[in-house]
Coordinates of C-alpha atoms in Angstrom, one line a residue:
X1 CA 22.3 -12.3 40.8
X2 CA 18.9 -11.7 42.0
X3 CA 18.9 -8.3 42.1
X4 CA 19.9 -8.8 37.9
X5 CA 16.8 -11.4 37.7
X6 CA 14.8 -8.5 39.0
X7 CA 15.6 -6.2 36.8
X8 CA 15.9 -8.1 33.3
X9 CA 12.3 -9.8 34.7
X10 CA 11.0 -5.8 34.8
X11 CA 12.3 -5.3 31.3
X12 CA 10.7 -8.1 30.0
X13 CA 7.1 -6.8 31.3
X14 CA 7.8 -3.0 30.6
X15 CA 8.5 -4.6 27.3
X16 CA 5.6 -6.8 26.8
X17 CA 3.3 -4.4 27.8
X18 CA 4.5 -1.7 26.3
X19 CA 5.2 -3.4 22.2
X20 CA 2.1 -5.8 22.0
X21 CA -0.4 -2.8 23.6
X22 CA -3.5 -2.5 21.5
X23 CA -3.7 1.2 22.4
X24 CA -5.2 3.2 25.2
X25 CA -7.7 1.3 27.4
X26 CA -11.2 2.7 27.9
X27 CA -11.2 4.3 31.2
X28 CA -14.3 4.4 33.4
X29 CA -16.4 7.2 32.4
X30 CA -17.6 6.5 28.8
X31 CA -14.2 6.5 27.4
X32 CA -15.1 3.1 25.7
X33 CA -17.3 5.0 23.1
X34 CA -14.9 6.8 21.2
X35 CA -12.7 3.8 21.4
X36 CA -16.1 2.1 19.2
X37 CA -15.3 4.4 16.7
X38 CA -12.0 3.8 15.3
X39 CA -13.5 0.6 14.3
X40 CA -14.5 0.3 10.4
X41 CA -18.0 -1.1 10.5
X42 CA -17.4 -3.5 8.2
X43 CA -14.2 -5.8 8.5
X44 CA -11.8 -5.5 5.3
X45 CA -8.6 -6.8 4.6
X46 CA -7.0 -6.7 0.6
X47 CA -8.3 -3.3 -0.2
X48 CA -6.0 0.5 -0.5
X49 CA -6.4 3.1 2.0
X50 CA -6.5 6.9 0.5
X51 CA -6.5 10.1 2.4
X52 CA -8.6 12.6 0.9
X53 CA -9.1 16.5 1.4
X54 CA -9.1 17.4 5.3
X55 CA -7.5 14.5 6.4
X56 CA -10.0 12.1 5.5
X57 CA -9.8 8.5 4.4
X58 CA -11.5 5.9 2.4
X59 CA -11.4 2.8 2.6
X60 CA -13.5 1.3 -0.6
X61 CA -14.3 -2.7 -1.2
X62 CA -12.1 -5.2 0.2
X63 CA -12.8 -8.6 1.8
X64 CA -14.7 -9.1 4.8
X65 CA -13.1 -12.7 4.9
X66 CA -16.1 -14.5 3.3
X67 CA -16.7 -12.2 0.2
X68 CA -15.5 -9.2 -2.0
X69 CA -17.2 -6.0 -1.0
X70 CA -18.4 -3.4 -2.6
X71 CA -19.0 -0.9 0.4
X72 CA -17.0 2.0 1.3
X73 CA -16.5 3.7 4.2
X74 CA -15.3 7.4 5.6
X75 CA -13.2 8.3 8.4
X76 CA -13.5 11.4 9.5
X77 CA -10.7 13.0 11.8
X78 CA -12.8 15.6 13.2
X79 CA -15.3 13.1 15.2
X80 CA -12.6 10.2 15.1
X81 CA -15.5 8.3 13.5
X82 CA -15.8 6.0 10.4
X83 CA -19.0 6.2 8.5
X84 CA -20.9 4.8 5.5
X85 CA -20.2 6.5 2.2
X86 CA -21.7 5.6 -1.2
X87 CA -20.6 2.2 -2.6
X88 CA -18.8 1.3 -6.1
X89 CA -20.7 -0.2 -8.9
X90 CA -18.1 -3.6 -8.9
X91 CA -17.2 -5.1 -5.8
X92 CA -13.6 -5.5 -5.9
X93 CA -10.5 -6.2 -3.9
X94 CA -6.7 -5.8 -4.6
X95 CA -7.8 -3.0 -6.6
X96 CA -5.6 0.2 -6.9
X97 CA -6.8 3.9 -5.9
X98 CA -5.5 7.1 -6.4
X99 CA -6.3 10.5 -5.6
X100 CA -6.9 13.1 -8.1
X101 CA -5.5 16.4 -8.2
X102 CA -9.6 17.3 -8.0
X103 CA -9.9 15.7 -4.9
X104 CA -11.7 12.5 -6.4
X105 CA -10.4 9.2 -6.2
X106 CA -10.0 6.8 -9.3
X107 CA -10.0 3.2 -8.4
X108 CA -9.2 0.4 -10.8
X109 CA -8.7 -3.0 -11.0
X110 CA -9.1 -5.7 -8.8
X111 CA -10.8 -9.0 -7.9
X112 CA -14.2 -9.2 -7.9
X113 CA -13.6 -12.6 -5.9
X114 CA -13.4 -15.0 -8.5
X115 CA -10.0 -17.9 -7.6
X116 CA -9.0 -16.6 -11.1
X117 CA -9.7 -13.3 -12.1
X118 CA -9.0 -9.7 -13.0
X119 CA -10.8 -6.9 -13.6
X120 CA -10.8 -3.9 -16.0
X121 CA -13.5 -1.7 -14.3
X122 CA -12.9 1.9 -13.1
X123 CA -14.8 4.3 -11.2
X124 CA -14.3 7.7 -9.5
X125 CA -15.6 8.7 -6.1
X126 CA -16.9 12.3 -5.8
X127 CA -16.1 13.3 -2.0
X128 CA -18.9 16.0 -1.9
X129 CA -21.5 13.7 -3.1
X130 CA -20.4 10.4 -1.5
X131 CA -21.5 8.6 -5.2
X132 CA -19.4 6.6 -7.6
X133 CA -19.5 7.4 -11.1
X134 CA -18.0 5.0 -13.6
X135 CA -15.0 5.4 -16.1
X136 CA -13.8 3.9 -19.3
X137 CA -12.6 0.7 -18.2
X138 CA -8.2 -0.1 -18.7
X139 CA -7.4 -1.3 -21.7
X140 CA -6.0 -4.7 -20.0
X141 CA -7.9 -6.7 -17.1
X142 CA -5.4 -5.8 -13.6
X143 CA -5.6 -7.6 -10.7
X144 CA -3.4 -5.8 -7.7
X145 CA -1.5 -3.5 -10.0
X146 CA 0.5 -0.4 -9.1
X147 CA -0.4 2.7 -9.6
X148 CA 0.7 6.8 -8.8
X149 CA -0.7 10.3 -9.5
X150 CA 2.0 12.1 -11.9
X151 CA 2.8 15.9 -12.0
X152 CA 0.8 16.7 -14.3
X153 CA -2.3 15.0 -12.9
X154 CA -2.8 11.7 -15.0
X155 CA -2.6 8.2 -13.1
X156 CA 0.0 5.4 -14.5
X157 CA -1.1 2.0 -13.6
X158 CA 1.5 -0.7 -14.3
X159 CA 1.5 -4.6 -13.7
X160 CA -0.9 -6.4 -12.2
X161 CA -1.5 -10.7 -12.8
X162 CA -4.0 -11.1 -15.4
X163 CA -7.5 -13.3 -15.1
X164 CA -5.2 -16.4 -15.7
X165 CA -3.0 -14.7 -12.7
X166 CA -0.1 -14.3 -15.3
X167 CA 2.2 -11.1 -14.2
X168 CA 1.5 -8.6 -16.5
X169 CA 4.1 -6.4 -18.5
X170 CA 2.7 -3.5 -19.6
X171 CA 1.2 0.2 -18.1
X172 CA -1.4 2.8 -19.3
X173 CA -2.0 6.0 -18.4
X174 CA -5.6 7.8 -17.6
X175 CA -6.5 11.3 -18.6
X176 CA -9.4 12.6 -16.1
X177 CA -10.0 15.4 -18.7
X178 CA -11.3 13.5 -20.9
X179 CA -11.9 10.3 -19.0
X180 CA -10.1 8.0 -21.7
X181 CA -7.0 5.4 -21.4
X182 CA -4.3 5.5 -23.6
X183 CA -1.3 2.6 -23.7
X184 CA 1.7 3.1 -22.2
X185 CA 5.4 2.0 -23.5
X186 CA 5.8 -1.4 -21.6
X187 CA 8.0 -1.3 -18.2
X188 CA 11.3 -3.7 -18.5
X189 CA 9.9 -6.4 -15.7
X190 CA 6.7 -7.6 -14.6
X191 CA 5.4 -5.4 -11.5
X192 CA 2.3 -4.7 -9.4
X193 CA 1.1 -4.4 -5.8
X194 CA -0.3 -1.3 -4.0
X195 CA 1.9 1.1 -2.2
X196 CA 5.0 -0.3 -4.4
X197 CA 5.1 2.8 -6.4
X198 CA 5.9 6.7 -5.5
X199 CA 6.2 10.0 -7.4
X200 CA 9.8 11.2 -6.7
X201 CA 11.0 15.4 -6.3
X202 CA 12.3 15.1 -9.9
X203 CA 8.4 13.9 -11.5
X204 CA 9.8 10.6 -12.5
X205 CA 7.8 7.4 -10.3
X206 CA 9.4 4.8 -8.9
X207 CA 8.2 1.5 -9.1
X208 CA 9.8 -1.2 -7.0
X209 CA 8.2 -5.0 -7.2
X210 CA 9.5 -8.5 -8.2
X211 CA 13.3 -8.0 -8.8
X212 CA 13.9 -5.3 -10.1
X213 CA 13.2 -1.5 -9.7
X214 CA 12.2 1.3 -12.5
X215 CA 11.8 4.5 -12.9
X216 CA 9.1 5.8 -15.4
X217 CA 9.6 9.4 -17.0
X218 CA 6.7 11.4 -17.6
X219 CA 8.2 13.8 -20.2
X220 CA 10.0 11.0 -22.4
X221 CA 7.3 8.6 -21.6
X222 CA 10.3 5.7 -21.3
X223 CA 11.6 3.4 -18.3
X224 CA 14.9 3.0 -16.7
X225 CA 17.0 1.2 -14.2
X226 CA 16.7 2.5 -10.8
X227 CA 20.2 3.0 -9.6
X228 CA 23.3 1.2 -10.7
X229 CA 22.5 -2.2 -8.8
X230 CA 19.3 -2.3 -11.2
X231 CA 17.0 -3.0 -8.8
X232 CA 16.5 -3.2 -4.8
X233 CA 19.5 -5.1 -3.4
X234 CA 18.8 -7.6 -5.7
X235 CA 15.9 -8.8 -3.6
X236 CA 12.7 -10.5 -4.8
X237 CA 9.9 -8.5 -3.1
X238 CA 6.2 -9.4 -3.3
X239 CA 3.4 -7.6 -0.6
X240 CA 5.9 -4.9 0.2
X241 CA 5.3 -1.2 0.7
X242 CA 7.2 1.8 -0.7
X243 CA 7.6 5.0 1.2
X244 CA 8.6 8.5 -0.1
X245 CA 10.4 9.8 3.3
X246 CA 10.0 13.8 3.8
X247 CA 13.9 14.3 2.7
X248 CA 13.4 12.4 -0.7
X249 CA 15.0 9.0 0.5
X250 CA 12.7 6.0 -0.8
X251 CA 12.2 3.6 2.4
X252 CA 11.3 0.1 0.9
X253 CA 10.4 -2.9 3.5
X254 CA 8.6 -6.2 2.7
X255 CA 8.9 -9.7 2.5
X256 CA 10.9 -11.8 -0.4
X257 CA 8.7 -13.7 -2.7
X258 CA 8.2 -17.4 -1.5
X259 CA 9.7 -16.1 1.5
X260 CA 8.6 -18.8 5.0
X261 CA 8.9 -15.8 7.3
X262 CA 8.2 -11.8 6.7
X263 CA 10.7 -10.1 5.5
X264 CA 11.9 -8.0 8.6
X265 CA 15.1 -6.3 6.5
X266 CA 14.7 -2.5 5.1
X267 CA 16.0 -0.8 1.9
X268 CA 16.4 2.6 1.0
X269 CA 17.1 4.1 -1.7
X270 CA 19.3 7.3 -1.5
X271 CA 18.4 10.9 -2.8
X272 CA 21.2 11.6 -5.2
X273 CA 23.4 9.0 -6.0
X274 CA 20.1 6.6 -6.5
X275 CA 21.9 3.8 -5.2
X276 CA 20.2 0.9 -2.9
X277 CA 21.8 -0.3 0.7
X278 CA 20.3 -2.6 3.2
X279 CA 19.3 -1.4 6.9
X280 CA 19.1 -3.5 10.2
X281 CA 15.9 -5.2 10.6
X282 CA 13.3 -3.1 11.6
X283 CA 13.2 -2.8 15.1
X284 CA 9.5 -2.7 15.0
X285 CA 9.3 -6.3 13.3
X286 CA 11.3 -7.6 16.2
X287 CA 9.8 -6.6 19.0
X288 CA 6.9 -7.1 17.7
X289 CA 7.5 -10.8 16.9
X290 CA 9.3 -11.2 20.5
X291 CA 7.0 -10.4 22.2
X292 CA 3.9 -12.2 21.3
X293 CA 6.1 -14.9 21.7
X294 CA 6.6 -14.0 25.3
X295 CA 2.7 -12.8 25.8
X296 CA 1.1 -15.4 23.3
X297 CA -0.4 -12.0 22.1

């Protein structure tokens, strides 16, 4: 009996240590610097991440917890480094970002802080210049709408809440040849959140928010039901994210809506059939959850 004490008492520690680790530990010797600079220098939370040419990413407005930035930042994987970029013309947060087939990155949408808001602003960020330059603005105010890069290199934004936070119904595509916004035919259900939406194999993008899931078709320029269930497991997902795996599966995991605790159960979608099944609960979830029970981490 002691000697089983011992060893679940080990597990518990290897555990602990090992799950709720922030990472490596500066060693003596000036490690502790290049730690510094994995850090953003300005904390953001409610804003998209996009990887850009060589691996970089930027992170652009956001909340600092106290206001709605309007500062953007660069990581750059070659010094490990974040660094101060150009900032956009509207401070915004919950906005959407996409990156163009140039290698400049549309943002749209948003908050500009306001309880009750939405904006229609757009802007483009020119990688080799570090400057914004601003777009037509959407045809429809968007606050945390979805949005993917199609195959043939124009963004569809869909859903959103409105300035009233109303869920918005409706999608509209922009051309960066010319610059302009054109109306889109109207998704069957409300939708919107970033990372909720990818481009699959086939060109068609899957969107998957609220209840139900769609797929848009470029060529036909119509939605449809994604798989025969009509939607993901018939669960009601809000502040979700939606993953293309590297075999064409869709990997969807997220919280209901209204839900008390995260949502720790996965969904995928599969490759041919386009049919939905549930997955155990993400081992990641858990431990993570157990153990900053056990280490108050």
């Amino acid at each position: 009996m002691q000697r089983f004490s011992a060893s679940c008492v080990t597990v518990i520690l290897f555990a602990v240590s090992f799950a709720c680790s922030a990472g490596p530990r500066a060693e003596d010797g000036g490690s502790g610097a290049a730690e510094q600079g994995l850090f953003l220098s300005t904390p953001r939370k409610l804003l998209p991440f996009v990887v850009m040419e060589g691996g970089r990413v930027l992170a652009s407005g956001g909340h600092d917890g106290s206001r709605t930035l309007g500062s953007c930042e660069v990581f750059e994987p070659e010094t490990g480094r974040w660094r101060e970029t150009g900032a956009m013309h509207t401070r915004r947060r919950n906005h959407a970002a996409v990156r163009l087939t140039d290698g400049r990155v549309l943002v749209m949408g948003g908050s500009n802080g306001v309880a009750m808001g939405a904006l229609a602003d757009a802007e483009v960020y020119a990688p080799d210049t570090g400057t914004w330059t601003e777009v037509r603005p959407m045809g429809v105010a968007r606050n945390d709408p979805a949005a993917v890069l199609l195959a043939d290199g124009r963004v569809l934004v869909a859903g959103g809440t409105d300035v009233d936070q109303r869920p918005l119904r409706s999608a509209e595509l922009f051309d960066p040849a010319t610059g302009m916004w054109s109306a889109a035919s109207p998704p069957g259900f409300s939708r919107g959140g970033a990372q909720t939406a990818v481009v699959l194999a086939n060109g068609k993008a899957l969107f998957v928010s609220g209840l139900q899931a769609e797929l848009y078709d470029p060529v036909t320029g119509l939605w449809e039901k994604a798989g025969l269930t009509g939607g993901a497991a018939g669960t009601h997902r809000l502040a979700h994210s939606v993953t293309l795996l590297p075999d064409g599966r869709v990997l969807v995991v997220g919280e209901p809506r209204h839900a008390r605790r995260p949502r720790r159960r996965c969904i995928r979608r599969r490759r041919v059939r386009g049919r939905w099944w549930a997955r155990p609960r993400c081992l990641v979830s858990i431990m993570r959850r157990w153990c900053c029970r056990m280490a108050r981490c």
